[in-house]
Short mmCIF file of C-alpha atoms in Angstrom, two decimals:
data_model
loop_
_atom_site.label_atom_id
_atom_site.label_comp_id
_atom_site.label_asym_id
_atom_site.label_seq_id
_atom_site.Cartn_x
_atom_site.Cartn_y
_atom_site.Cartn_z
CA MET A 75 0.00 0.00 0.00
CA GLU A 76 2.79 2.39 0.85
CA THR A 77 4.53 1.59 -2.40
CA GLN A 78 1.37 2.30 -4.37
CA GLN A 79 0.92 5.57 -2.49
CA GLN A 80 4.47 6.68 -3.33
CA HIS A 81 4.06 6.07 -7.08
CA PRO A 82 2.03 9.15 -8.03
CA PRO A 83 4.51 11.63 -6.56
CA LYS A 84 7.28 10.03 -8.69
CA GLU A 85 5.29 10.56 -11.85
CA ASN A 86 4.52 14.12 -10.87
CA THR A 87 8.19 14.74 -10.22
CA GLN A 88 9.09 13.48 -13.70
CA GLN A 89 6.46 15.70 -15.27
CA GLU A 90 7.79 18.70 -13.37
CA GLN A 91 11.32 17.96 -14.58
CA GLN A 92 10.30 18.05 -18.25
CA PRO A 93 11.31 21.38 -19.80
CA PRO A 94 8.39 23.62 -20.69
CA PRO A 95 7.77 24.40 -24.37
CA PRO A 96 9.84 27.37 -25.53
CA PRO A 97 8.03 30.68 -25.51
CA GLU A 98 7.30 32.24 -28.87
CA SER A 99 9.70 35.13 -28.52
CA SER A 100 10.93 37.49 -31.17
CA SER A 101 14.01 35.32 -31.56
CA SER A 102 11.97 32.54 -33.18
CA VAL A 103 10.33 34.90 -35.69
CA PRO A 104 12.41 33.74 -38.68
CA VAL A 105 11.33 30.12 -38.19
CA ALA A 106 7.73 31.17 -37.75
CA GLU A 107 7.97 33.21 -40.95
CA ALA A 108 9.41 30.19 -42.73
CA GLU A 109 6.53 27.98 -41.61
CA MET A 110 3.99 30.61 -42.65
CA ALA A 111 5.76 30.94 -45.98
CA LYS A 112 5.63 27.21 -46.54
CA SER A 113 1.97 27.10 -45.68
CA SER A 114 1.13 29.94 -48.04
CA ILE A 115 3.24 28.40 -50.80
CA LYS A 116 1.32 25.18 -50.60
CA ASP A 117 -2.04 26.91 -50.49
CA SER A 118 -1.76 29.29 -53.42
CA PRO A 119 -4.21 32.20 -53.36
CA PRO A 120 -7.40 31.88 -55.39
CA THR A 121 -7.54 33.35 -58.84
CA PRO A 122 -9.10 36.84 -58.84
CA SER A 123 -12.73 36.64 -59.97
CA TRP A 124 -12.35 39.15 -62.82
CA PHE A 125 -9.71 37.01 -64.54
CA THR A 126 -11.75 34.13 -65.81
CA PRO A 127 -9.63 31.82 -67.99
CA LYS A 128 -11.39 32.94 -71.18
CA ARG A 129 -10.86 36.61 -70.38
CA LEU A 130 -7.20 35.94 -69.75
CA LEU A 131 -6.89 34.14 -73.10
CA VAL A 132 -8.64 36.97 -74.97
CA MET A 133 -6.46 39.61 -73.29
CA PHE A 134 -3.23 37.78 -74.08
CA CYS A 135 -4.33 37.14 -77.67
CA VAL A 136 -5.03 40.86 -78.19
CA ILE A 137 -1.63 41.79 -76.70
CA ASN A 138 0.13 39.19 -78.86
CA MET A 139 -1.64 40.50 -81.94
CA LEU A 140 -0.60 44.07 -81.14
CA ASN A 141 3.02 42.90 -80.89
CA TYR A 142 2.86 41.49 -84.39
CA VAL A 143 0.77 44.34 -85.78
CA ASP A 144 3.79 46.48 -84.91
CA ARG A 145 6.08 44.17 -86.89
CA GLY A 146 3.76 44.22 -89.88
CA ALA A 147 3.27 47.98 -89.70
CA ILE A 148 6.98 48.86 -89.78
CA ALA A 149 7.43 46.57 -92.80
CA SER A 150 4.44 48.05 -94.68
CA ASN A 151 5.00 50.48 -97.52
CA GLY A 152 2.96 53.16 -95.79
CA VAL A 153 5.25 53.20 -92.70
CA ASN A 154 8.56 51.97 -94.08
CA GLY A 155 8.28 54.13 -97.20
CA SER A 156 10.94 54.71 -99.84
CA LEU A 157 13.80 57.02 -100.77
CA LYS A 158 13.32 59.94 -103.12
CA THR A 159 13.98 59.07 -106.76
CA CYS A 160 15.03 61.14 -109.75
CA ASN A 161 14.54 60.28 -113.43
CA ASP A 162 16.82 61.00 -116.36
CA LYS A 163 15.31 64.45 -116.83
CA GLY A 164 16.23 65.46 -113.28
CA ILE A 165 12.67 65.40 -112.02
CA CYS A 166 12.65 64.02 -108.50
CA SER A 167 9.85 62.57 -106.44
CA ALA A 168 9.97 63.03 -102.69
CA GLY A 169 10.68 60.09 -100.43
CA SER A 170 8.05 58.71 -98.10
CA GLY A 171 7.77 57.01 -94.74
CA ILE A 172 10.66 56.37 -92.37
CA GLN A 173 13.18 55.71 -95.12
CA GLY A 174 12.32 58.93 -96.93
CA ASP A 175 12.25 61.15 -93.83
CA PHE A 176 15.58 59.90 -92.44
CA ASN A 177 17.20 59.27 -95.86
CA MET A 178 18.20 55.73 -94.86
CA ASN A 179 20.02 53.38 -97.19
CA ASN A 180 18.89 49.78 -97.60
CA PHE A 181 21.36 48.52 -94.99
CA GLU A 182 20.01 50.94 -92.36
CA ASP A 183 16.48 50.00 -93.37
CA GLY A 184 17.31 46.32 -92.83
CA VAL A 185 18.86 47.06 -89.43
CA LEU A 186 15.74 48.97 -88.40
CA SER A 187 13.41 46.13 -89.30
CA SER A 188 15.29 43.66 -87.09
CA ALA A 189 16.54 45.99 -84.31
CA PHE A 190 13.78 44.79 -81.98
CA MET A 191 15.45 41.36 -82.04
CA VAL A 192 18.43 42.71 -80.06
CA GLY A 193 16.24 43.74 -77.12
CA LEU A 194 14.14 40.60 -77.41
CA LEU A 195 17.07 38.17 -77.29
CA ILE A 196 18.84 39.95 -74.44
CA ALA A 197 15.79 40.61 -72.27
CA SER A 198 13.93 37.27 -72.65
CA PRO A 199 16.24 35.27 -70.31
CA ILE A 200 16.39 38.22 -67.90
CA PHE A 201 12.62 38.42 -67.50
CA ALA A 202 12.41 34.64 -67.19
CA SER A 203 14.99 34.72 -64.37
CA LEU A 204 13.32 37.65 -62.61
CA ALA A 205 10.11 35.63 -62.44
CA LYS A 206 11.79 33.63 -59.66
CA SER A 207 11.92 36.67 -57.36
CA HIS A 208 9.13 38.94 -58.70
CA ASN A 209 5.50 38.31 -59.56
CA PRO A 210 5.36 37.26 -63.25
CA PHE A 211 2.09 39.13 -63.82
CA ARG A 212 3.71 42.37 -62.64
CA LEU A 213 6.71 41.69 -64.90
CA ILE A 214 4.37 41.56 -67.89
CA GLY A 215 3.03 44.95 -66.78
CA VAL A 216 6.59 46.33 -66.69
CA GLY A 217 7.36 44.90 -70.12
CA LEU A 218 4.18 46.26 -71.70
CA SER A 219 4.93 49.68 -70.20
CA VAL A 220 8.36 49.65 -71.83
CA TRP A 221 6.74 48.57 -75.10
CA THR A 222 4.18 51.38 -74.92
CA PHE A 223 6.74 54.13 -74.30
CA ALA A 224 9.10 52.65 -76.92
CA THR A 225 6.47 52.65 -79.68
CA ALA A 226 5.50 56.20 -78.75
CA GLY A 227 9.24 57.00 -78.96
CA CYS A 228 9.32 55.55 -82.49
CA GLY A 229 6.62 58.01 -83.49
CA SER A 230 8.57 60.88 -81.91
CA SER A 231 12.00 59.89 -83.28
CA PHE A 232 14.15 62.46 -85.07
CA SER A 233 16.95 60.36 -86.61
CA PHE A 234 17.89 56.84 -87.63
CA TRP A 235 19.69 56.14 -84.33
CA SER A 236 16.84 57.44 -82.19
CA ILE A 237 14.28 55.19 -83.87
CA ALA A 238 16.73 52.23 -83.88
CA ILE A 239 17.16 52.53 -80.10
CA CYS A 240 13.39 52.72 -79.65
CA ARG A 241 12.97 49.59 -81.78
CA MET A 242 15.42 47.75 -79.49
CA LEU A 243 13.35 48.82 -76.48
CA VAL A 244 10.23 47.51 -78.23
CA GLY A 245 11.96 44.11 -78.21
CA VAL A 246 12.72 44.48 -74.48
CA GLY A 247 9.03 45.08 -73.76
CA GLU A 248 7.96 42.18 -75.94
CA ALA A 249 10.41 39.84 -74.18
CA SER A 250 8.49 39.83 -70.89
CA PHE A 251 5.27 38.89 -72.63
CA ILE A 252 6.72 36.14 -74.84
CA SER A 253 8.44 34.45 -71.88
CA LEU A 254 5.52 34.55 -69.44
CA ALA A 255 2.24 34.60 -71.39
CA ALA A 256 2.29 30.98 -72.59
CA PRO A 257 2.79 29.54 -69.05
CA PHE A 258 -0.17 31.61 -67.81
CA ILE A 259 -2.36 30.29 -70.64
CA ASP A 260 -1.23 26.72 -69.99
CA ASP A 261 -2.11 27.12 -66.29
CA ASN A 262 -5.62 28.39 -66.92
CA ALA A 263 -6.66 26.39 -69.99
CA PRO A 264 -9.08 23.47 -69.55
CA VAL A 265 -7.19 20.18 -69.33
CA ALA A 266 -8.75 18.84 -72.54
CA GLN A 267 -8.06 22.03 -74.52
CA LYS A 268 -4.55 23.11 -73.53
CA THR A 269 -2.98 22.90 -77.00
CA ALA A 270 -6.11 24.38 -78.60
CA TRP A 271 -5.75 27.44 -76.37
CA LEU A 272 -2.05 27.68 -77.19
CA ALA A 273 -2.99 27.43 -80.88
CA MET A 274 -5.39 30.37 -80.54
CA PHE A 275 -2.59 32.38 -78.91
CA TYR A 276 -0.02 31.60 -81.62
CA MET A 277 -2.58 32.06 -84.39
CA CYS A 278 -2.33 35.78 -83.59
CA ILE A 279 1.18 35.87 -85.09
CA PRO A 280 0.24 35.59 -88.80
CA THR A 281 -3.01 37.44 -88.16
CA GLY A 282 -1.21 40.33 -86.45
CA ILE A 283 1.38 40.66 -89.22
CA ALA A 284 -1.38 40.74 -91.85
CA VAL A 285 -3.38 43.35 -89.94
CA GLY A 286 -0.14 45.33 -89.48
CA TYR A 287 0.46 45.47 -93.23
CA VAL A 288 -3.03 46.87 -93.79
CA TYR A 289 -2.95 49.17 -90.74
CA GLY A 290 0.47 50.61 -91.60
CA GLY A 291 -0.50 51.16 -95.22
CA LEU A 292 -3.75 52.95 -94.40
CA VAL A 293 -2.36 55.17 -91.65
CA GLY A 294 0.90 55.93 -93.46
CA ASN A 295 -0.76 56.79 -96.78
CA HIS A 296 -3.66 58.83 -95.38
CA PHE A 297 -1.98 60.56 -92.43
CA ASN A 298 1.68 60.11 -91.48
CA TRP A 299 3.80 57.10 -90.55
CA ARG A 300 4.31 58.51 -87.03
CA TYR A 301 0.60 58.16 -86.23
CA ALA A 302 0.80 54.41 -86.78
CA PHE A 303 3.17 54.10 -83.80
CA PHE A 304 1.16 56.53 -81.68
CA GLY A 305 -1.96 54.43 -82.37
CA GLU A 306 -0.19 51.24 -81.25
CA ALA A 307 0.95 52.90 -78.03
CA ILE A 308 -2.59 54.08 -77.27
CA LEU A 309 -4.02 50.60 -77.87
CA MET A 310 -1.41 48.92 -75.64
CA PHE A 311 -1.54 51.47 -72.79
CA PRO A 312 -4.65 50.02 -71.03
CA PHE A 313 -3.06 46.56 -70.90
CA ALA A 314 0.14 48.00 -69.42
CA VAL A 315 -1.90 49.74 -66.71
CA LEU A 316 -3.89 46.57 -66.08
CA GLY A 317 -0.67 44.75 -65.25
CA PHE A 318 -0.18 47.07 -62.24
CA VAL A 319 -3.67 47.86 -60.96
CA MET A 320 -5.24 44.39 -61.10
CA LYS A 321 -4.58 41.87 -58.35
CA PRO A 322 -1.72 39.82 -59.78
CA LEU A 323 -2.20 36.24 -60.88
CA GLN A 324 0.11 33.58 -59.49
CA LEU A 325 2.00 31.34 -61.87
CA LYS A 326 2.15 27.60 -61.15
CA GLY A 327 5.44 26.70 -59.48
CA PHE A 328 6.07 30.20 -58.12
CA ALA A 329 5.35 31.37 -54.58
CA PRO A 330 3.31 34.50 -53.78
CA ALA A 331 5.42 37.61 -53.22
CA GLU A 332 4.86 37.66 -49.43
CA SER A 333 6.00 34.05 -49.07
CA LYS A 334 9.08 34.71 -51.17
CA LYS A 335 10.10 37.56 -48.90
CA ALA A 336 9.70 35.46 -45.76
CA LEU A 337 11.58 32.50 -47.18
CA ALA A 338 14.26 34.76 -48.64
CA TYR A 339 14.84 36.25 -45.18
CA VAL A 340 15.19 32.85 -43.52
CA GLU A 341 17.36 31.40 -46.29
CA THR A 342 19.62 34.45 -46.21
CA VAL A 343 19.96 34.64 -42.44
CA ALA A 344 20.35 30.88 -41.91
CA PRO A 345 23.91 30.54 -43.26
CA PHE A 346 25.09 33.07 -40.64
CA ILE A 347 23.61 31.05 -37.72
CA LYS A 348 25.63 28.30 -36.12
CA GLU A 349 23.96 24.97 -35.46
CA SER A 350 24.97 25.22 -31.78
CA ASP A 351 22.64 28.25 -31.46
CA VAL A 352 19.64 26.26 -32.67
CA SER A 353 17.36 24.25 -30.41
CA ASP A 354 15.01 21.50 -31.48
CA VAL A 355 12.17 20.80 -29.05
CA ASN A 356 9.39 18.42 -30.08
CA GLY A 357 10.20 18.99 -33.76
CA HIS A 358 10.05 22.79 -33.37
CA VAL A 359 13.21 24.49 -34.62
CA SER A 360 13.99 27.87 -33.05
CA VAL A 361 16.81 30.21 -32.17
CA GLU A 362 16.63 31.15 -28.50
CA ASN A 363 19.35 33.80 -28.39
CA GLU A 364 18.07 37.09 -29.77
CA ASN A 365 21.65 38.40 -30.10
CA VAL A 366 22.35 35.62 -32.59
CA ILE A 367 19.50 36.82 -34.78
CA ASN A 368 20.61 40.45 -34.54
CA GLN A 369 24.19 39.56 -35.40
CA ALA A 370 23.06 37.41 -38.32
CA SER A 371 20.87 40.27 -39.60
CA LYS A 372 23.84 42.66 -39.50
CA GLU A 373 25.91 40.18 -41.49
CA VAL A 374 23.11 39.86 -44.00
CA HIS A 375 22.85 43.62 -44.54
CA LYS A 376 26.57 43.78 -45.26
CA SER A 377 26.49 41.21 -48.03
CA VAL A 378 22.89 41.19 -49.26
CA GLY A 379 23.49 43.45 -52.28
CA SER A 380 26.31 41.57 -53.92
CA THR A 381 24.97 38.19 -52.82
CA LYS A 382 21.54 38.84 -54.35
CA ILE A 383 23.01 39.75 -57.74
CA CYS A 384 25.45 36.86 -57.66
CA SER A 385 22.68 34.51 -56.57
CA GLN A 386 20.56 35.53 -59.57
CA PHE A 387 23.40 34.64 -61.96
CA SER A 388 24.11 31.40 -60.12
CA ARG A 389 20.45 30.39 -60.19
CA PHE A 390 20.30 31.21 -63.91
CA ALA A 391 23.37 29.05 -64.55
CA ILE A 392 21.86 26.16 -62.59
CA ASP A 393 18.55 26.42 -64.46
CA MET A 394 20.34 26.60 -67.80
CA LYS A 395 22.26 23.45 -66.94
CA VAL A 396 18.97 21.68 -66.16
CA LEU A 397 17.52 22.72 -69.54
CA LEU A 398 20.59 21.75 -71.55
CA LEU A 399 20.73 18.31 -69.90
CA ASP A 400 17.04 17.66 -70.64
CA LYS A 401 17.07 15.49 -73.78
CA ILE A 402 13.39 16.12 -74.53
CA TYR A 403 13.86 19.88 -74.40
CA VAL A 404 17.06 19.87 -76.48
CA VAL A 405 15.58 17.65 -79.20
CA ASN A 406 12.43 19.76 -79.33
CA VAL A 407 14.35 23.04 -79.68
CA LEU A 408 16.76 21.61 -82.28
CA GLY A 409 13.80 20.58 -84.42
CA TYR A 410 12.23 24.00 -83.89
CA ILE A 411 15.46 25.73 -85.01
CA SER A 412 15.54 23.71 -88.26
CA TYR A 413 11.86 24.44 -88.84
CA ASN A 414 12.27 28.17 -88.19
CA PHE A 415 15.32 28.30 -90.47
CA VAL A 416 13.07 27.37 -93.40
CA ILE A 417 10.03 29.46 -92.41
CA GLY A 418 12.17 32.57 -91.86
CA ALA A 419 13.78 32.25 -95.29
CA TYR A 420 10.39 31.55 -96.90
CA SER A 421 8.95 34.76 -95.49
CA TYR A 422 11.89 36.84 -96.77
CA TRP A 423 12.83 35.19 -100.07
CA GLY A 424 9.53 33.50 -100.99
CA PRO A 425 8.05 36.33 -103.10
CA LYS A 426 11.31 36.87 -105.01
CA ALA A 427 11.73 33.14 -105.65
CA GLY A 428 8.12 32.88 -106.83
CA TYR A 429 8.55 35.86 -109.14
CA ASN A 430 11.70 34.42 -110.74
CA ILE A 431 10.50 30.80 -111.00
CA TYR A 432 6.88 31.34 -112.01
CA HIS A 433 6.99 34.97 -113.18
CA MET A 434 4.27 36.02 -110.75
CA SER A 435 3.17 39.61 -111.17
CA ASN A 436 1.68 39.73 -107.66
CA ALA A 437 4.10 37.48 -105.76
CA ASP A 438 3.88 39.59 -102.58
CA MET A 439 0.10 39.28 -102.36
CA LEU A 440 0.10 35.59 -103.28
CA PHE A 441 2.77 34.48 -100.78
CA GLY A 442 1.35 36.78 -98.13
CA GLY A 443 -2.17 35.42 -98.61
CA ILE A 444 -1.02 31.78 -98.53
CA THR A 445 1.06 32.37 -95.39
CA ILE A 446 -1.76 34.15 -93.53
CA ALA A 447 -4.50 31.66 -94.44
CA CYS A 448 -2.37 28.57 -93.83
CA GLY A 449 -0.85 30.10 -90.70
CA ILE A 450 -4.24 30.64 -89.09
CA LEU A 451 -5.87 27.38 -90.18
CA GLY A 452 -2.78 25.22 -89.70
CA THR A 453 -1.97 26.57 -86.23
CA LEU A 454 -5.54 26.05 -84.99
CA ALA A 455 -5.73 22.60 -86.57
CA GLY A 456 -2.49 21.47 -84.91
CA GLY A 457 -3.78 22.44 -81.47
CA PHE A 458 -7.18 20.79 -81.86
CA ILE A 459 -5.72 17.61 -83.37
CA LEU A 460 -3.25 17.15 -80.50
CA ASP A 461 -6.08 17.61 -77.98
CA ARG A 462 -8.14 14.97 -79.79
CA MET A 463 -5.13 12.62 -79.75
CA SER A 464 -4.74 13.31 -75.99
CA ALA A 465 -2.15 15.98 -75.34
CA THR A 466 1.05 14.25 -74.24
CA ILE A 467 4.70 14.88 -75.09
CA TYR A 468 4.83 11.53 -76.91
CA ASN A 469 1.82 12.41 -79.10
CA ALA A 470 3.17 15.92 -79.65
CA PHE A 471 6.41 14.52 -81.12
CA LYS A 472 4.39 12.15 -83.32
CA LEU A 473 2.33 15.05 -84.66
CA LEU A 474 5.41 17.26 -85.11
CA SER A 475 7.36 14.66 -87.08
CA VAL A 476 4.48 13.46 -89.26
CA ALA A 477 3.07 16.93 -90.06
CA THR A 478 6.51 18.34 -90.87
CA PHE A 479 7.49 15.35 -93.01
CA LEU A 480 4.28 15.48 -95.05
CA GLY A 481 4.50 19.26 -95.30
CA ALA A 482 8.08 18.99 -96.56
CA ILE A 483 6.98 16.52 -99.28
CA PHE A 484 4.22 18.85 -100.51
CA CYS A 485 6.44 21.98 -100.46
CA PHE A 486 9.34 20.16 -102.15
CA SER A 487 7.00 18.80 -104.83
CA ALA A 488 5.51 22.27 -105.35
CA PHE A 489 8.88 23.78 -106.31
CA CYS A 490 9.49 20.87 -108.70
CA LEU A 491 6.39 21.70 -110.75
CA LYS A 492 6.47 24.07 -113.70
CA SER A 493 2.77 24.89 -113.48
CA LEU A 494 1.91 27.96 -111.37
CA TYR A 495 -1.50 26.61 -110.37
CA GLY A 496 -0.05 23.24 -109.39
CA PHE A 497 2.54 25.06 -107.30
CA ILE A 498 -0.11 27.10 -105.48
CA VAL A 499 -2.16 24.01 -104.58
CA LEU A 500 0.75 21.87 -103.35
CA PHE A 501 2.51 24.72 -101.56
CA SER A 502 -0.72 25.70 -99.76
CA VAL A 503 -1.22 22.14 -98.50
CA GLY A 504 2.42 21.96 -97.46
CA GLU A 505 2.27 25.22 -95.49
CA LEU A 506 -0.98 24.13 -93.85
CA LEU A 507 0.78 20.99 -92.56
CA VAL A 508 3.95 22.83 -91.56
CA PHE A 509 2.10 25.45 -89.53
CA ALA A 510 0.29 22.70 -87.58
CA THR A 511 3.46 22.39 -85.51
CA GLN A 512 3.12 25.74 -83.70
CA ALA A 513 0.98 24.61 -80.76
CA PRO A 514 2.56 21.14 -80.24
CA VAL A 515 6.16 22.42 -80.22
CA ASN A 516 5.35 25.02 -77.57
CA TYR A 517 3.33 22.45 -75.61
CA VAL A 518 6.47 20.32 -75.33
CA CYS A 519 8.50 23.34 -74.19
CA LEU A 520 5.99 23.96 -71.40
CA HIS A 521 5.45 20.38 -70.22
CA CYS A 522 8.91 18.82 -70.43
CA VAL A 523 10.19 21.04 -67.58
CA LYS A 524 8.93 21.64 -64.05
CA PRO A 525 6.60 24.66 -63.63
CA SER A 526 9.25 26.99 -62.19
CA LEU A 527 11.38 26.55 -65.33
CA ARG A 528 8.65 27.22 -67.89
CA PRO A 529 9.37 30.96 -68.38
CA LEU A 530 13.06 30.27 -68.95
CA SER A 531 12.17 27.34 -71.22
CA MET A 532 10.07 29.61 -73.44
CA ALA A 533 12.69 32.38 -73.35
CA ILE A 534 15.61 30.16 -74.36
CA SER A 535 13.50 28.50 -77.04
CA THR A 536 12.68 31.94 -78.50
CA VAL A 537 16.33 33.02 -78.36
CA ALA A 538 17.55 29.79 -79.97
CA ILE A 539 15.12 29.72 -82.90
CA HIS A 540 16.01 33.30 -83.79
CA ILE A 541 19.79 33.20 -83.29
CA PHE A 542 20.24 29.86 -85.07
CA GLY A 543 17.07 29.87 -87.20
CA ASP A 544 15.48 32.77 -89.06
CA VAL A 545 18.21 35.38 -88.40
CA PRO A 546 21.04 33.55 -90.26
CA SER A 547 18.79 31.76 -92.77
CA SER A 548 18.04 34.77 -95.01
CA PRO A 549 21.69 35.78 -95.63
CA LEU A 550 22.79 32.14 -96.00
CA VAL A 551 20.10 31.48 -98.60
CA GLY A 552 21.25 34.67 -100.37
CA VAL A 553 24.82 33.32 -100.46
CA LEU A 554 23.56 29.99 -101.85
CA GLN A 555 21.58 31.78 -104.57
CA ASP A 556 24.60 33.87 -105.54
CA HIS A 557 26.56 30.62 -105.92
CA VAL A 558 24.07 28.48 -107.87
CA ASN A 559 22.17 31.34 -109.57
CA ASN A 560 19.01 29.22 -109.80
CA TRP A 561 16.03 30.04 -107.59
CA ARG A 562 14.40 26.65 -108.11
CA LYS A 563 17.48 24.77 -106.85
CA THR A 564 17.88 27.22 -103.98
CA ALA A 565 14.24 26.73 -102.94
CA LEU A 566 14.57 22.95 -103.11
CA VAL A 567 17.74 22.95 -100.96
CA LEU A 568 16.05 25.21 -98.42
CA THR A 569 12.88 23.10 -98.31
CA SER A 570 14.88 19.90 -97.76
CA ILE A 571 15.86 21.22 -94.31
CA LEU A 572 12.25 20.54 -93.27
CA PHE A 573 13.07 16.83 -93.59
CA LEU A 574 15.86 17.39 -91.06
CA ALA A 575 13.38 19.03 -88.67
CA ALA A 576 10.99 16.09 -89.07
CA GLY A 577 13.83 13.63 -88.40
CA ILE A 578 14.91 15.42 -85.23
CA TRP A 579 11.35 15.48 -83.87
CA PHE A 580 10.99 11.80 -84.86
CA ILE A 581 13.86 11.01 -82.45
CA GLY A 582 11.79 12.57 -79.67
CA ILE A 583 9.19 9.81 -80.02
CA PHE A 584 11.69 7.25 -78.71
CA LEU A 585 12.91 9.31 -75.76
CA LYS A 586 11.47 8.63 -72.33
CA SER A 587 9.12 11.54 -71.75
CA VAL A 588 7.57 12.64 -68.47
CA ASP A 589 5.01 15.42 -68.25
CA LYS A 590 6.28 17.61 -65.41
CA PHE A 591 3.32 19.98 -65.35
CA ASN A 592 2.17 18.74 -61.93
CA GLU A 593 5.62 18.51 -60.39
CA ASP A 594 6.29 20.72 -57.39
CA GLY A 595 7.99 24.00 -58.24
CA GLU A 596 11.26 25.01 -56.69
CA ASN A 597 9.41 26.97 -54.02
CA GLN A 598 7.36 23.98 -52.90
CA VAL A 599 8.77 22.76 -49.59
CA SER A 600 8.46 19.76 -47.32
CA GLU A 601 6.24 19.66 -44.28
CA ASN A 602 9.19 18.69 -42.13
CA THR A 603 10.62 21.98 -40.88
CA LYS A 604 13.64 20.39 -39.28
CA ALA A 605 14.63 18.57 -42.45
CA ASN A 606 14.48 21.82 -44.40
CA MET A 607 16.23 24.04 -41.88
CA LYS A 608 19.11 21.73 -41.01
CA PRO A 609 20.83 21.77 -44.44
CA LEU A 610 20.66 25.57 -44.38
CA LEU A 611 22.26 25.71 -40.95
CA GLU A 612 24.91 23.19 -41.86
CA GLY A 613 25.76 25.21 -44.95
CA ILE A 614 25.42 22.39 -47.45
CA SER A 615 26.20 24.23 -50.69
CA ASP A 616 25.18 21.66 -53.29
CA GLU A 617 21.55 22.79 -53.30
CA ARG A 618 22.14 26.47 -52.80
CA PRO A 619 22.01 28.75 -55.85
CA ASP A 620 24.40 31.21 -54.20
CA LYS A 621 27.13 28.62 -53.61
CA PHE A 622 29.25 30.24 -56.32
CA CYS A 623 28.99 33.58 -54.51
CA GLU A 624 30.85 32.33 -51.44
CA ALA A 625 34.47 33.29 -51.02
#
């Protein structure tokens, strides 16, 4: 009995000796912020009610069309214009448009038409990288603002160099939209219509260029070429404002801005805290000494500037390595480069080749009409067909290889014919098949990488197809024509590169493909706080993007 009576006090004594749970003092704020950040990352905020998926698609399609209206407008006769000419009798006619006002030679005119590419190629990877630390929707607002002011600057330009600089800035503004719009559309599109929605978005490219030709001609001929740029700026201005005043959308794989700030604070402070200063009670990680936190914060403020910049470059290098080691992505982009090499040369040399081979009197209108009609119908058809096949990377490669191969056969056969009407029929079918690749190729770019890499995936794809595709193709085809002096042979050699594109995409069918659309983004974290905090405190550098920034 006495033994039984002495038992309860022993248990009470043991309970009293257990340390009480640590108070939630200011010293444990960083860990609390980390846990809140993780919770908010997992539970992404709901989409704002105004931005229904269809409204988002319509808005992005209009913006994309305005981008390409600008490209068509500056190439139109009404805006681009011509130099003044004088006949044998000394009677001169005044120049018109940009070329006439600034007295540009053909080289300067060619530079002006492609100057936007400089800003586009430089800024695309930058905007894609900034999406890791800034809200992507806000970045689109910044880019569209730059685009708006740059087009207005084109209308206000006073010399060749002033308008050339403005054209480069137009490319900078366009870069943010090209890198980030497609991932937003892919996020919000219905599961069974993802490639169809992408097709609608990319259909705006040929449509916008066609509208730009007409718009530039009408405005330039009836008013002045400067008003064409002012009109574009006015039309884009509401969308630029919308990017700042509307509640921003969140992109899949990226944390909300508030969560990023909290996690950034913890991840930056953690390397300056020793593991001996950290306590772990019942799975709750905290720092009990407030002086440790204060000292760590001081260290952070000393190095945060240089570390942040260096970390951005390091993260970009790591992400680039991931992309370049992804066989699916590399094969897809290589096929896209070959494809764009041909399409770029077609758009530049097509009318001249048609005029010399078939003696077309209206080669510009004919090639332009075929490209616009086939571009719209083919792009839409490619998206809808892939959805009906069930949109997967495997099916996308099948569609890419088959459509490109058949399109190459029809286009190659068209240039072999001597009949103009036979050429028109076969070439139209060929272009219809070739343009069916637009939605599938971008679908692969979006789904072969994890969500947090999609903006960079689109940016690098855009940079690659221009640097290695349509930019060098026009001069190289010109060199070939100078050598063989036969437009039919030149066109056949160029068209045969489509077979190479089909072969590269055919290889993709046999590669092991995994759709990474539903994979956790880089900001998704584990529920185990201790497991996540300990590597930071131990300073394991293999998983840290700023490891190259350390002395």
